[in-house]
XYZ file of C-alpha atoms in Angstrom:
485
model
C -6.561 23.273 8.113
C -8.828 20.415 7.805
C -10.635 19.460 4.936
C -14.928 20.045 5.422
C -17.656 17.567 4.009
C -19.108 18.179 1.016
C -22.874 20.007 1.032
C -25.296 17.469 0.923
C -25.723 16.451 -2.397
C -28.836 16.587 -4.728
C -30.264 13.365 -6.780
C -28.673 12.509 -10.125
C -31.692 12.781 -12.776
C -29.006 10.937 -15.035
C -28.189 8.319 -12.975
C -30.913 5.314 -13.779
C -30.494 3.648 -10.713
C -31.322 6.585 -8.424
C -27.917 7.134 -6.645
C -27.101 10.680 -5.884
C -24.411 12.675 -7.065
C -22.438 13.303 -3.832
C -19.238 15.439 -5.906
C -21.301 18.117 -7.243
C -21.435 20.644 -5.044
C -18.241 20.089 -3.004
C -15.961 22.221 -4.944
C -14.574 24.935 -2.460
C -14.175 22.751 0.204
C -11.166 23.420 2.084
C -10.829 20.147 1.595
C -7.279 18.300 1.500
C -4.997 20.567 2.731
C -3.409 23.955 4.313
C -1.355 26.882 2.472
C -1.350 27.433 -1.453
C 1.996 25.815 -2.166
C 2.248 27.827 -5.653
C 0.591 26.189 -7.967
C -2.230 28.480 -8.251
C -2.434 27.757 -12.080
C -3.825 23.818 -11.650
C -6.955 22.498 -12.401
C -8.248 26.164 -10.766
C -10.316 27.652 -14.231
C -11.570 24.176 -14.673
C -13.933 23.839 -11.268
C -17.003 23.060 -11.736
C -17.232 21.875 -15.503
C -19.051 18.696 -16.474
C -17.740 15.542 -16.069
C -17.557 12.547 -18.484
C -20.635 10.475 -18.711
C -19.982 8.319 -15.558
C -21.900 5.400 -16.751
C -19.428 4.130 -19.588
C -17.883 1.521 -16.317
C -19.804 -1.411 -16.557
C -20.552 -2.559 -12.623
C -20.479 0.595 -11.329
C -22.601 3.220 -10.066
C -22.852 6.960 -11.502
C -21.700 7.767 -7.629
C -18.299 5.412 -7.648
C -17.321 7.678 -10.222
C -17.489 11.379 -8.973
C -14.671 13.474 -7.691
C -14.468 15.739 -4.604
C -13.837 18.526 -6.806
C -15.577 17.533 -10.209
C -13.381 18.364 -13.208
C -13.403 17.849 -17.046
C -11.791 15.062 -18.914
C -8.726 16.433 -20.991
C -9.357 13.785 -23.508
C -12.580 12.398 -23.804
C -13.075 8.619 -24.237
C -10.935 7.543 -21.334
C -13.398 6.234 -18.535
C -12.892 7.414 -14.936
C -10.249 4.584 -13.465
C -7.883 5.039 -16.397
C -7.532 8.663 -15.282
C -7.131 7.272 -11.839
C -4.401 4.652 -12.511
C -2.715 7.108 -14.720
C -2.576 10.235 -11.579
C -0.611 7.565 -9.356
C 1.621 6.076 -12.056
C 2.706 9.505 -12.753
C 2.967 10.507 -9.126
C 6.101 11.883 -7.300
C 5.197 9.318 -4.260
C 4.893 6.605 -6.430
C 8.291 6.513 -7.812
C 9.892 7.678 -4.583
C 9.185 4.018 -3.709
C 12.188 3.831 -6.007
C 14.484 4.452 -3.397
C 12.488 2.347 -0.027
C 13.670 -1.111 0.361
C 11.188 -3.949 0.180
C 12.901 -6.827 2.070
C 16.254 -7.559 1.017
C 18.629 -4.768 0.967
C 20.779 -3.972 -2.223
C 24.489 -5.722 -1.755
C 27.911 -4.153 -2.340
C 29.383 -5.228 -5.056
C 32.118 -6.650 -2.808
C 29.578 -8.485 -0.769
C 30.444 -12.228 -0.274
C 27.066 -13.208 1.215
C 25.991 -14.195 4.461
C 28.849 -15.313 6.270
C 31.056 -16.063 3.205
C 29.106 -19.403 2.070
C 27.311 -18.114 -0.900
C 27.628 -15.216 -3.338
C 25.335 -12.519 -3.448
C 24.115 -13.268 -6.964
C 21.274 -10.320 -7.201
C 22.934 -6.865 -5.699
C 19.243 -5.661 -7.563
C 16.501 -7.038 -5.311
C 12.728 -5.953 -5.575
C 12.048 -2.532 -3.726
C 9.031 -1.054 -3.413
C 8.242 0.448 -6.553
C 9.335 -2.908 -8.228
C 6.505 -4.534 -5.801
C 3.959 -2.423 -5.892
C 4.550 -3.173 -9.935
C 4.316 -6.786 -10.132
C 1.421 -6.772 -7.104
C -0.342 -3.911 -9.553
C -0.276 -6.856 -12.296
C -1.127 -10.129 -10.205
C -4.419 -7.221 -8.825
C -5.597 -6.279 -12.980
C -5.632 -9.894 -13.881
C -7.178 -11.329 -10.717
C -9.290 -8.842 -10.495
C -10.165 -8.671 -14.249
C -11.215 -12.422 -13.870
C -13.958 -11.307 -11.308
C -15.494 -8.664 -13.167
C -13.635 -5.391 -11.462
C -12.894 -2.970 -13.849
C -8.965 -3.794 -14.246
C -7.821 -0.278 -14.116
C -9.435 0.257 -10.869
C -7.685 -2.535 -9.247
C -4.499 -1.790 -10.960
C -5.206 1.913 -9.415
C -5.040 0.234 -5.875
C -2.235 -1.836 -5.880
C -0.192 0.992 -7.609
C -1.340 2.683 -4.511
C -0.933 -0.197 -1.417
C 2.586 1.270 -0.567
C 2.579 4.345 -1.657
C 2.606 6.017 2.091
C 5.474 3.656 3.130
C 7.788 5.840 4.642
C 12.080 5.413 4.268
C 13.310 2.227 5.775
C 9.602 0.427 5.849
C 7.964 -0.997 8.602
C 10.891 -0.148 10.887
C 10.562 3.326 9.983
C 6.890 2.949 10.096
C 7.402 2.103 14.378
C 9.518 4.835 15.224
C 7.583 7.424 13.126
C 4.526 6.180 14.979
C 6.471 7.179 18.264
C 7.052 10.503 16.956
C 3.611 11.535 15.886
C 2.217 10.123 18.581
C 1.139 14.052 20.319
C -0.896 13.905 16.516
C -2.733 11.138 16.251
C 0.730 8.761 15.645
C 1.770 7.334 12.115
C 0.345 4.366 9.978
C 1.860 3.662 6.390
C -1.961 2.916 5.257
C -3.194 6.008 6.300
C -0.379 8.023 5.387
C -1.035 6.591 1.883
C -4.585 8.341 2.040
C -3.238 11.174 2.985
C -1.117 11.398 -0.094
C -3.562 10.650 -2.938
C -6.258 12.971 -1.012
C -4.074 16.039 -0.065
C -0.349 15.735 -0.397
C 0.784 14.602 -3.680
C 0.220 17.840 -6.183
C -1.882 17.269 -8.352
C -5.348 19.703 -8.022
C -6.045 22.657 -6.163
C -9.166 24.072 -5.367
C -10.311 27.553 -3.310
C -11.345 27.423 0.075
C -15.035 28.013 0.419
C -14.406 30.554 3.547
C -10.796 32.262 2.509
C -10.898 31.433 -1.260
C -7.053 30.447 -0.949
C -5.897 27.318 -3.281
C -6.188 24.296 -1.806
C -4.710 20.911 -2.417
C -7.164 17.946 -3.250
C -4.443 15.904 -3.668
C -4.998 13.569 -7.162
C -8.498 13.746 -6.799
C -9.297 10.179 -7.325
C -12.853 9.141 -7.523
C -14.915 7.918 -4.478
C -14.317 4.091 -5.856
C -10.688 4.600 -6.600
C -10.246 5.955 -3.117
C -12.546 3.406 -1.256
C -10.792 0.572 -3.318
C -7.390 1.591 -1.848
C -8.191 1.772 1.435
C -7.241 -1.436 3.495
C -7.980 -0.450 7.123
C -11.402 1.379 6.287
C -11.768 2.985 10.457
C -9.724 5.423 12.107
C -7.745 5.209 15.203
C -8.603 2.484 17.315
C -11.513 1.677 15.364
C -10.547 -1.832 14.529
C -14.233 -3.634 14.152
C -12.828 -6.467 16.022
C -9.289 -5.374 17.734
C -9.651 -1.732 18.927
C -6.114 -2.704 20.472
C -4.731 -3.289 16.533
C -2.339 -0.700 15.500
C -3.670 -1.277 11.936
C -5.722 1.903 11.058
C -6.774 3.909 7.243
C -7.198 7.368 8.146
C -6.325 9.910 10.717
C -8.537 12.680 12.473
C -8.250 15.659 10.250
C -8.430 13.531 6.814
C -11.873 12.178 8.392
C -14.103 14.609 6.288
C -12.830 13.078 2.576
C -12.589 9.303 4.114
C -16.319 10.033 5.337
C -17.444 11.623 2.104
C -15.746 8.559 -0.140
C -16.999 5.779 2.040
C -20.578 7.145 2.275
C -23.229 4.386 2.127
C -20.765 1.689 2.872
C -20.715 -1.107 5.080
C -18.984 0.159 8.669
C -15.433 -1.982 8.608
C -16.299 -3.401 5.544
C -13.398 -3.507 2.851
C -14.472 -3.086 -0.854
C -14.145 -6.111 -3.418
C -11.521 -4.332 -5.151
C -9.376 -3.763 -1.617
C -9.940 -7.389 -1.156
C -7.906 -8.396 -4.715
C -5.513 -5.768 -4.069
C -4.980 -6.974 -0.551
C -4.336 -11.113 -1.874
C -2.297 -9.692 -4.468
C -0.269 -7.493 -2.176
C 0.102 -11.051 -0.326
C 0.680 -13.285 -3.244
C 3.629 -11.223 -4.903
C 5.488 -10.298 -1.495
C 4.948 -13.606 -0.134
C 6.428 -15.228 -3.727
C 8.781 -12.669 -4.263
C 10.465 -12.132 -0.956
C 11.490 -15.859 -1.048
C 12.809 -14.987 -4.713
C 14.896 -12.229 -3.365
C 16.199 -13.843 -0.805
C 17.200 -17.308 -2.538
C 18.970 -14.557 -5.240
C 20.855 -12.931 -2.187
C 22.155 -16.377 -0.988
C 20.496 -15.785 2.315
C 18.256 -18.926 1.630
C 19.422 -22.510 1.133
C 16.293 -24.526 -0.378
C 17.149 -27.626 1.463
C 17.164 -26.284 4.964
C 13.061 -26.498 4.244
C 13.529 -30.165 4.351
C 15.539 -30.174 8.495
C 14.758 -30.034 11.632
C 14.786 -27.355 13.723
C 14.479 -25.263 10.955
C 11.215 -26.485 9.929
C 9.861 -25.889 13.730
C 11.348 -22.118 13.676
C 9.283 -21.076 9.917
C 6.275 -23.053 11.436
C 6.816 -20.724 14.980
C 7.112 -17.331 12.848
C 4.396 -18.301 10.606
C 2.007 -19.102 13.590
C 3.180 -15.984 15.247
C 2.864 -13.594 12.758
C 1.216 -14.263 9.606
C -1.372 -17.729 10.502
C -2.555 -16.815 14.600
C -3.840 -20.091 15.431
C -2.137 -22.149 12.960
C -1.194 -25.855 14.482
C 2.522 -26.852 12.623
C 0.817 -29.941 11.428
C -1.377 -27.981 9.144
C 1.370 -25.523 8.552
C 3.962 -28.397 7.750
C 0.899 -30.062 5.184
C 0.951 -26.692 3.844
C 4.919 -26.248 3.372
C 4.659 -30.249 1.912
C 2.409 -29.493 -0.672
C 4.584 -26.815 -2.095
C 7.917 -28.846 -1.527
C 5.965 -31.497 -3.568
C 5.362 -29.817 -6.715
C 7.816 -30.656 -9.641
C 8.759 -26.770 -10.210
C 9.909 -26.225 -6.957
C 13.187 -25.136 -6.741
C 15.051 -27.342 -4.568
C 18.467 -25.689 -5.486
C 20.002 -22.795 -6.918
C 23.158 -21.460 -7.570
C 22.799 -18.482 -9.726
C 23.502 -19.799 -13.183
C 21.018 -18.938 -16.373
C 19.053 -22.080 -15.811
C 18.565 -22.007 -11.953
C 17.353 -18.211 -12.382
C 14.927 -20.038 -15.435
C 13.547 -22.439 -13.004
C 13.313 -19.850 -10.231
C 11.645 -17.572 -12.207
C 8.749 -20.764 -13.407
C 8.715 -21.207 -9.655
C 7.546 -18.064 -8.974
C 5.034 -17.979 -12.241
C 3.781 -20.802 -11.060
C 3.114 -19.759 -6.700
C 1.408 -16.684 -8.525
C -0.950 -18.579 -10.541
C -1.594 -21.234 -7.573
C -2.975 -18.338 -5.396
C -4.871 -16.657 -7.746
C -6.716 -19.622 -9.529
C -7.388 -20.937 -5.923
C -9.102 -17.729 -4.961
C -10.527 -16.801 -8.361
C -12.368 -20.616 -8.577
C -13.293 -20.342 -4.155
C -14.940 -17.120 -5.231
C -16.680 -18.294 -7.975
C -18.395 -21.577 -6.356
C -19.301 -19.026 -3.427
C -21.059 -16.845 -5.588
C -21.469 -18.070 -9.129
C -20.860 -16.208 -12.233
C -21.051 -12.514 -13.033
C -19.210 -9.149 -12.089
C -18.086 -8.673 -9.029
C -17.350 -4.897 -7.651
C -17.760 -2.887 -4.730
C -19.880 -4.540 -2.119
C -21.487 -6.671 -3.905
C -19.324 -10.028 -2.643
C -16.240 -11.144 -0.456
C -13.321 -12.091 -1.719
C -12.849 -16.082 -0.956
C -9.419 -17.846 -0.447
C -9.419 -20.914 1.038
C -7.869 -21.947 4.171
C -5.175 -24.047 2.286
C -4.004 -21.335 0.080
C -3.560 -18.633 3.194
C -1.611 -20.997 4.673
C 0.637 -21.875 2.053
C 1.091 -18.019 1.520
C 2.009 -17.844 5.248
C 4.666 -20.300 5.613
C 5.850 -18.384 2.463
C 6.094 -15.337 4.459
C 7.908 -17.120 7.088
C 10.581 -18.697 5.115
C 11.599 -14.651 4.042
C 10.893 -13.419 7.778
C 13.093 -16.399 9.217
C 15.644 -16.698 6.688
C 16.041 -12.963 5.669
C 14.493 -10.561 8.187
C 15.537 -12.233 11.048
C 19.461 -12.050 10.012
C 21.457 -11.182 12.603
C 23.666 -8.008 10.196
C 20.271 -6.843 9.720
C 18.887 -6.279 13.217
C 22.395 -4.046 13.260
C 20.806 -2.590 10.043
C 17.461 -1.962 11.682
C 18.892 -0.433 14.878
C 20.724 2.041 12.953
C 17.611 3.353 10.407
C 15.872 3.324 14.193
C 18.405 6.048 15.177
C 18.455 7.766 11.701
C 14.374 8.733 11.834
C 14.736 9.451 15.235
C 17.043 11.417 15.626
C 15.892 13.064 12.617
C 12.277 13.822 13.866
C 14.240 15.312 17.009
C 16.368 17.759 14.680
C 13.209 18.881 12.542
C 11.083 19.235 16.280
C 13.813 21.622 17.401
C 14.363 23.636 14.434
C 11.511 23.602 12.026
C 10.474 25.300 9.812
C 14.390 25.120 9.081
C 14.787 21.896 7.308
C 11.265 21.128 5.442
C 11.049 21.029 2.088
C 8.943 24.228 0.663
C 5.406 21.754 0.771
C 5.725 21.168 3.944
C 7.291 24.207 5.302
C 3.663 25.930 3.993
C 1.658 22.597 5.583
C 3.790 24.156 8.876
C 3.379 27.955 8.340
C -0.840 27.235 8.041
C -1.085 24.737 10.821
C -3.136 26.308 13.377
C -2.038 23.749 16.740
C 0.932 22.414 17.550
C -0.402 18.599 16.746
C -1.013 20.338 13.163
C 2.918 21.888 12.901
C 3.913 17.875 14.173
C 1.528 16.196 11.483
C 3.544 18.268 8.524
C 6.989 17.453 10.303
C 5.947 13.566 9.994
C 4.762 14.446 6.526
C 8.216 15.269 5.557
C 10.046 12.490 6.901
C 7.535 10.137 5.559
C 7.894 11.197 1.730
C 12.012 10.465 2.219
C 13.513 7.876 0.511
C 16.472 5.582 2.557
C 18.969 7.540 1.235
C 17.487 11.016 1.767
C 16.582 10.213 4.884
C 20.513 9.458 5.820
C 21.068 12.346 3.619
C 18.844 15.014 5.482
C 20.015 13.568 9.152
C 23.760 13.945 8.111
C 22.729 17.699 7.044
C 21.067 18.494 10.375
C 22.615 16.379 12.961
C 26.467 16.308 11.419
């Protein structure tokens, strides 16, 4: 069951700058979801009740604030985007990212290292709950500094990964493959899909069978807007409609249309903009961490040829199109150049100091580059919503991209963990073949009622993807030993 569009709304007589109240009204929308999944007891009695006065967020607009389903605040005083931040800290998908591997995979403790020349010091790298953490804390001060409301932004980045499904991007392709007869699979719009009808949280009757309804957390129109990246469905990149990259799929259109109402067409809010850089700065810095920790990265290989060639070649490639390897080598130069870089390490107490000032110290480069580019662009004052651009110069992004490269060359590109790769390939595979053949059999109860109330057979595929998405690595393994053992 798709969700429907809100009634048109009526002007706010509260609001002083005229902008209408687009929640009010919208209350029994069938609006985020299919079957009652038997919580008929939340957030239903308190429909309709008064919200908060929306104006106590400085910068934002009485209509940033409103809900799809308007509700009461259980303890007044807390402004709109502290309830926000606090739904997805608390969420089930949000610490399911717990168990999803960021880059580096944890080691046995038996594990020599790559190829016996170094130990594996760390056997506890980053995942991506522990990312979407520190990039949630590079976003509130960044975005702090330019005037967002710091909750909001913290909100977003909480929020960046939070559709990932098991095993990453490489799960990410293969699920793609399998939903492809629904519309196919993006981790961004998968993460929509969660905080606006999958993850628990509200329920709300259907205006035409007055069955409960999920509304997911019921974010405000801001909070949701701010964590959208890829603000277009489907092939509608504004400038690649080739680019896989999308925010939404077909039957979440109605909430993505009602949240993004007024806005800019392809147009990315200020807040998305921080959370994006920050998303960039702490993976980028991190994922170079993790894998000097893992011994998988010898500092002074940075300095040799061809090995400076091959980062420049991935970073042009992938993460600067366009790059030349002069600029890219200036770029990798400066950083080599600065006193705290780390130039060695070998795992004792004062390596892992300097490693850890190294790191401090990337963060803070990216952020006060940005933070002052943005400024001299467009001078003091608070910036939110679409009222300026996000400005990092040219240097900086390609500093962050050879970054990027070092952990794609020196990491992801490891020949034990192609092997890796090709085995998770085979895992969600054959998986989404098993729960094809034999579902309902297999879904949890959420999605086995997502499956019962799907009306299509593109609906029944959408909830099988919807399971295998919210796995984690190991109950993904787990599930495909259960059903294919």
């Amino acid at each position: 069951m798709s969700p429907s569009a809100p009634p048109e709304p009526e002007p706010d007589p509260a609001d002083p700058a005229g902008v209408p109240s687009t929640g009010a009204a919208s209350t029994g929308a069938a609006s985020t979801g299919a079957a009652s999944t038997g919580a008929a007891s939340i957030g239903a009695a308190s429909i309709g009740a008064p919200e908060a006065d929306p104006r106590r967020v400085p910068g934002y607009a009485a209509a940033d604030l409103e809900r799809w389903a308007p509700e009461p605040d259980k303890r007044p005083g807390r402004t709109a985007f502290q309830r926000d931040r606090a739904r997805v800290l608390h969420s089930a998908a949000l610490r399911r990212l717990a168990g999803k591997t960021q880059v580096v995979p944890a080691a046995p403790a038996a594990d020599p290292g790559p190829a016996g020349r170094a130990p594996a010091f760390d056997a506890t790298p980053r995942t991506r709950l522990t990312h979407s953490l520190e990039c949630a804390q590079v976003g509130r001060e960044l975005g702090a500094a330019l005037g967002c409301d710091p909750d909001l932004v913290e909100m977003a980045c909480l929020a960046h990964d939070i559709g990932h499904p098991p095993f990453g991007h490489n799960g990410e392709r293969v699920l793609n493959e399998i939903a492809e007869p629904c519309g196919g699979f993006e981790g961004n719009a998968q993460s929509l899909r969660l905080l606006a009808r999958l993850e628990p949280k509200r329920f709300v009757p259907d205006r035409v069978t007055g069955e409960l309804v999920s509304v997911g957390l019921n974010l405000t129109r801001a909070a949701l807007d701010a964590a959208t990246k890829y603000p277009w469905p489907r092939g509608g990149h504004p400038h690649g409609p080739r680019s896989p990259k999308f925010g939404v799929y077909e039957d979440d259109v109605p909430i993505f249309e009602w949240y993004r109402q007024g806005a800019p067409e392809g147009r990315t809010t200020f807040e998305a903009q921080v959370m994006d850089w920050s998303d960039d700065v702490a993976y980028s810095v991190h994922d170079v961490e993790d894998g000097l920790h893992a011994g998988h990265l010898n500092p002074a290989s940075l300095l040799a040829e061809p090995e400076r060639r091959e980062v420049f070649a991935v970073a042009a490639d992938r993460y600067a199109p366009g790059a030349e390897p002069d600029e890219l080598a200036e770029a990798l130069d400066r950083l080599l150049g600065q006193e705290w870089w780390p130039h060695g390490y070998d795992g004792s107490s004062v390596a892992q100091a300097r490693l850890k000032d190294a790191t401090s110290q990337l963060i803070g480069r990216f952020c006060l580059a940005a933070e002052g580019a943005t400024r001299a662009a467009y001078g003091t004052g608070r910036f939110t919503r679409y009222h300026a651009e996000l400005v990092v110069p040219r240097a900086t992004r390609l500093e962050c991209a050879v970054l990027k490269a070092v952990a794609d060359r020196y990491v992801i590109q490891r020949a034990d963990q192609e092997l890796v790769r090709a085995d998770q390939r085979v895992v969600i595979g054959e998986l989404g073949e098993a729960l094809i053949a034999r579902a309902p059999d297999g879904l949890d109860p959420q999605f086995r009622a997502l499956f019962d109330a799907a009306g299509d057979d593109r609906g029944r595929l959408r909830a099988i993807v919807d399971q295998i998405a919210s796995l984690t690595d190991t109950s993904a393994r787990g599930l495909h030993a259960r059903l294919t053992g």
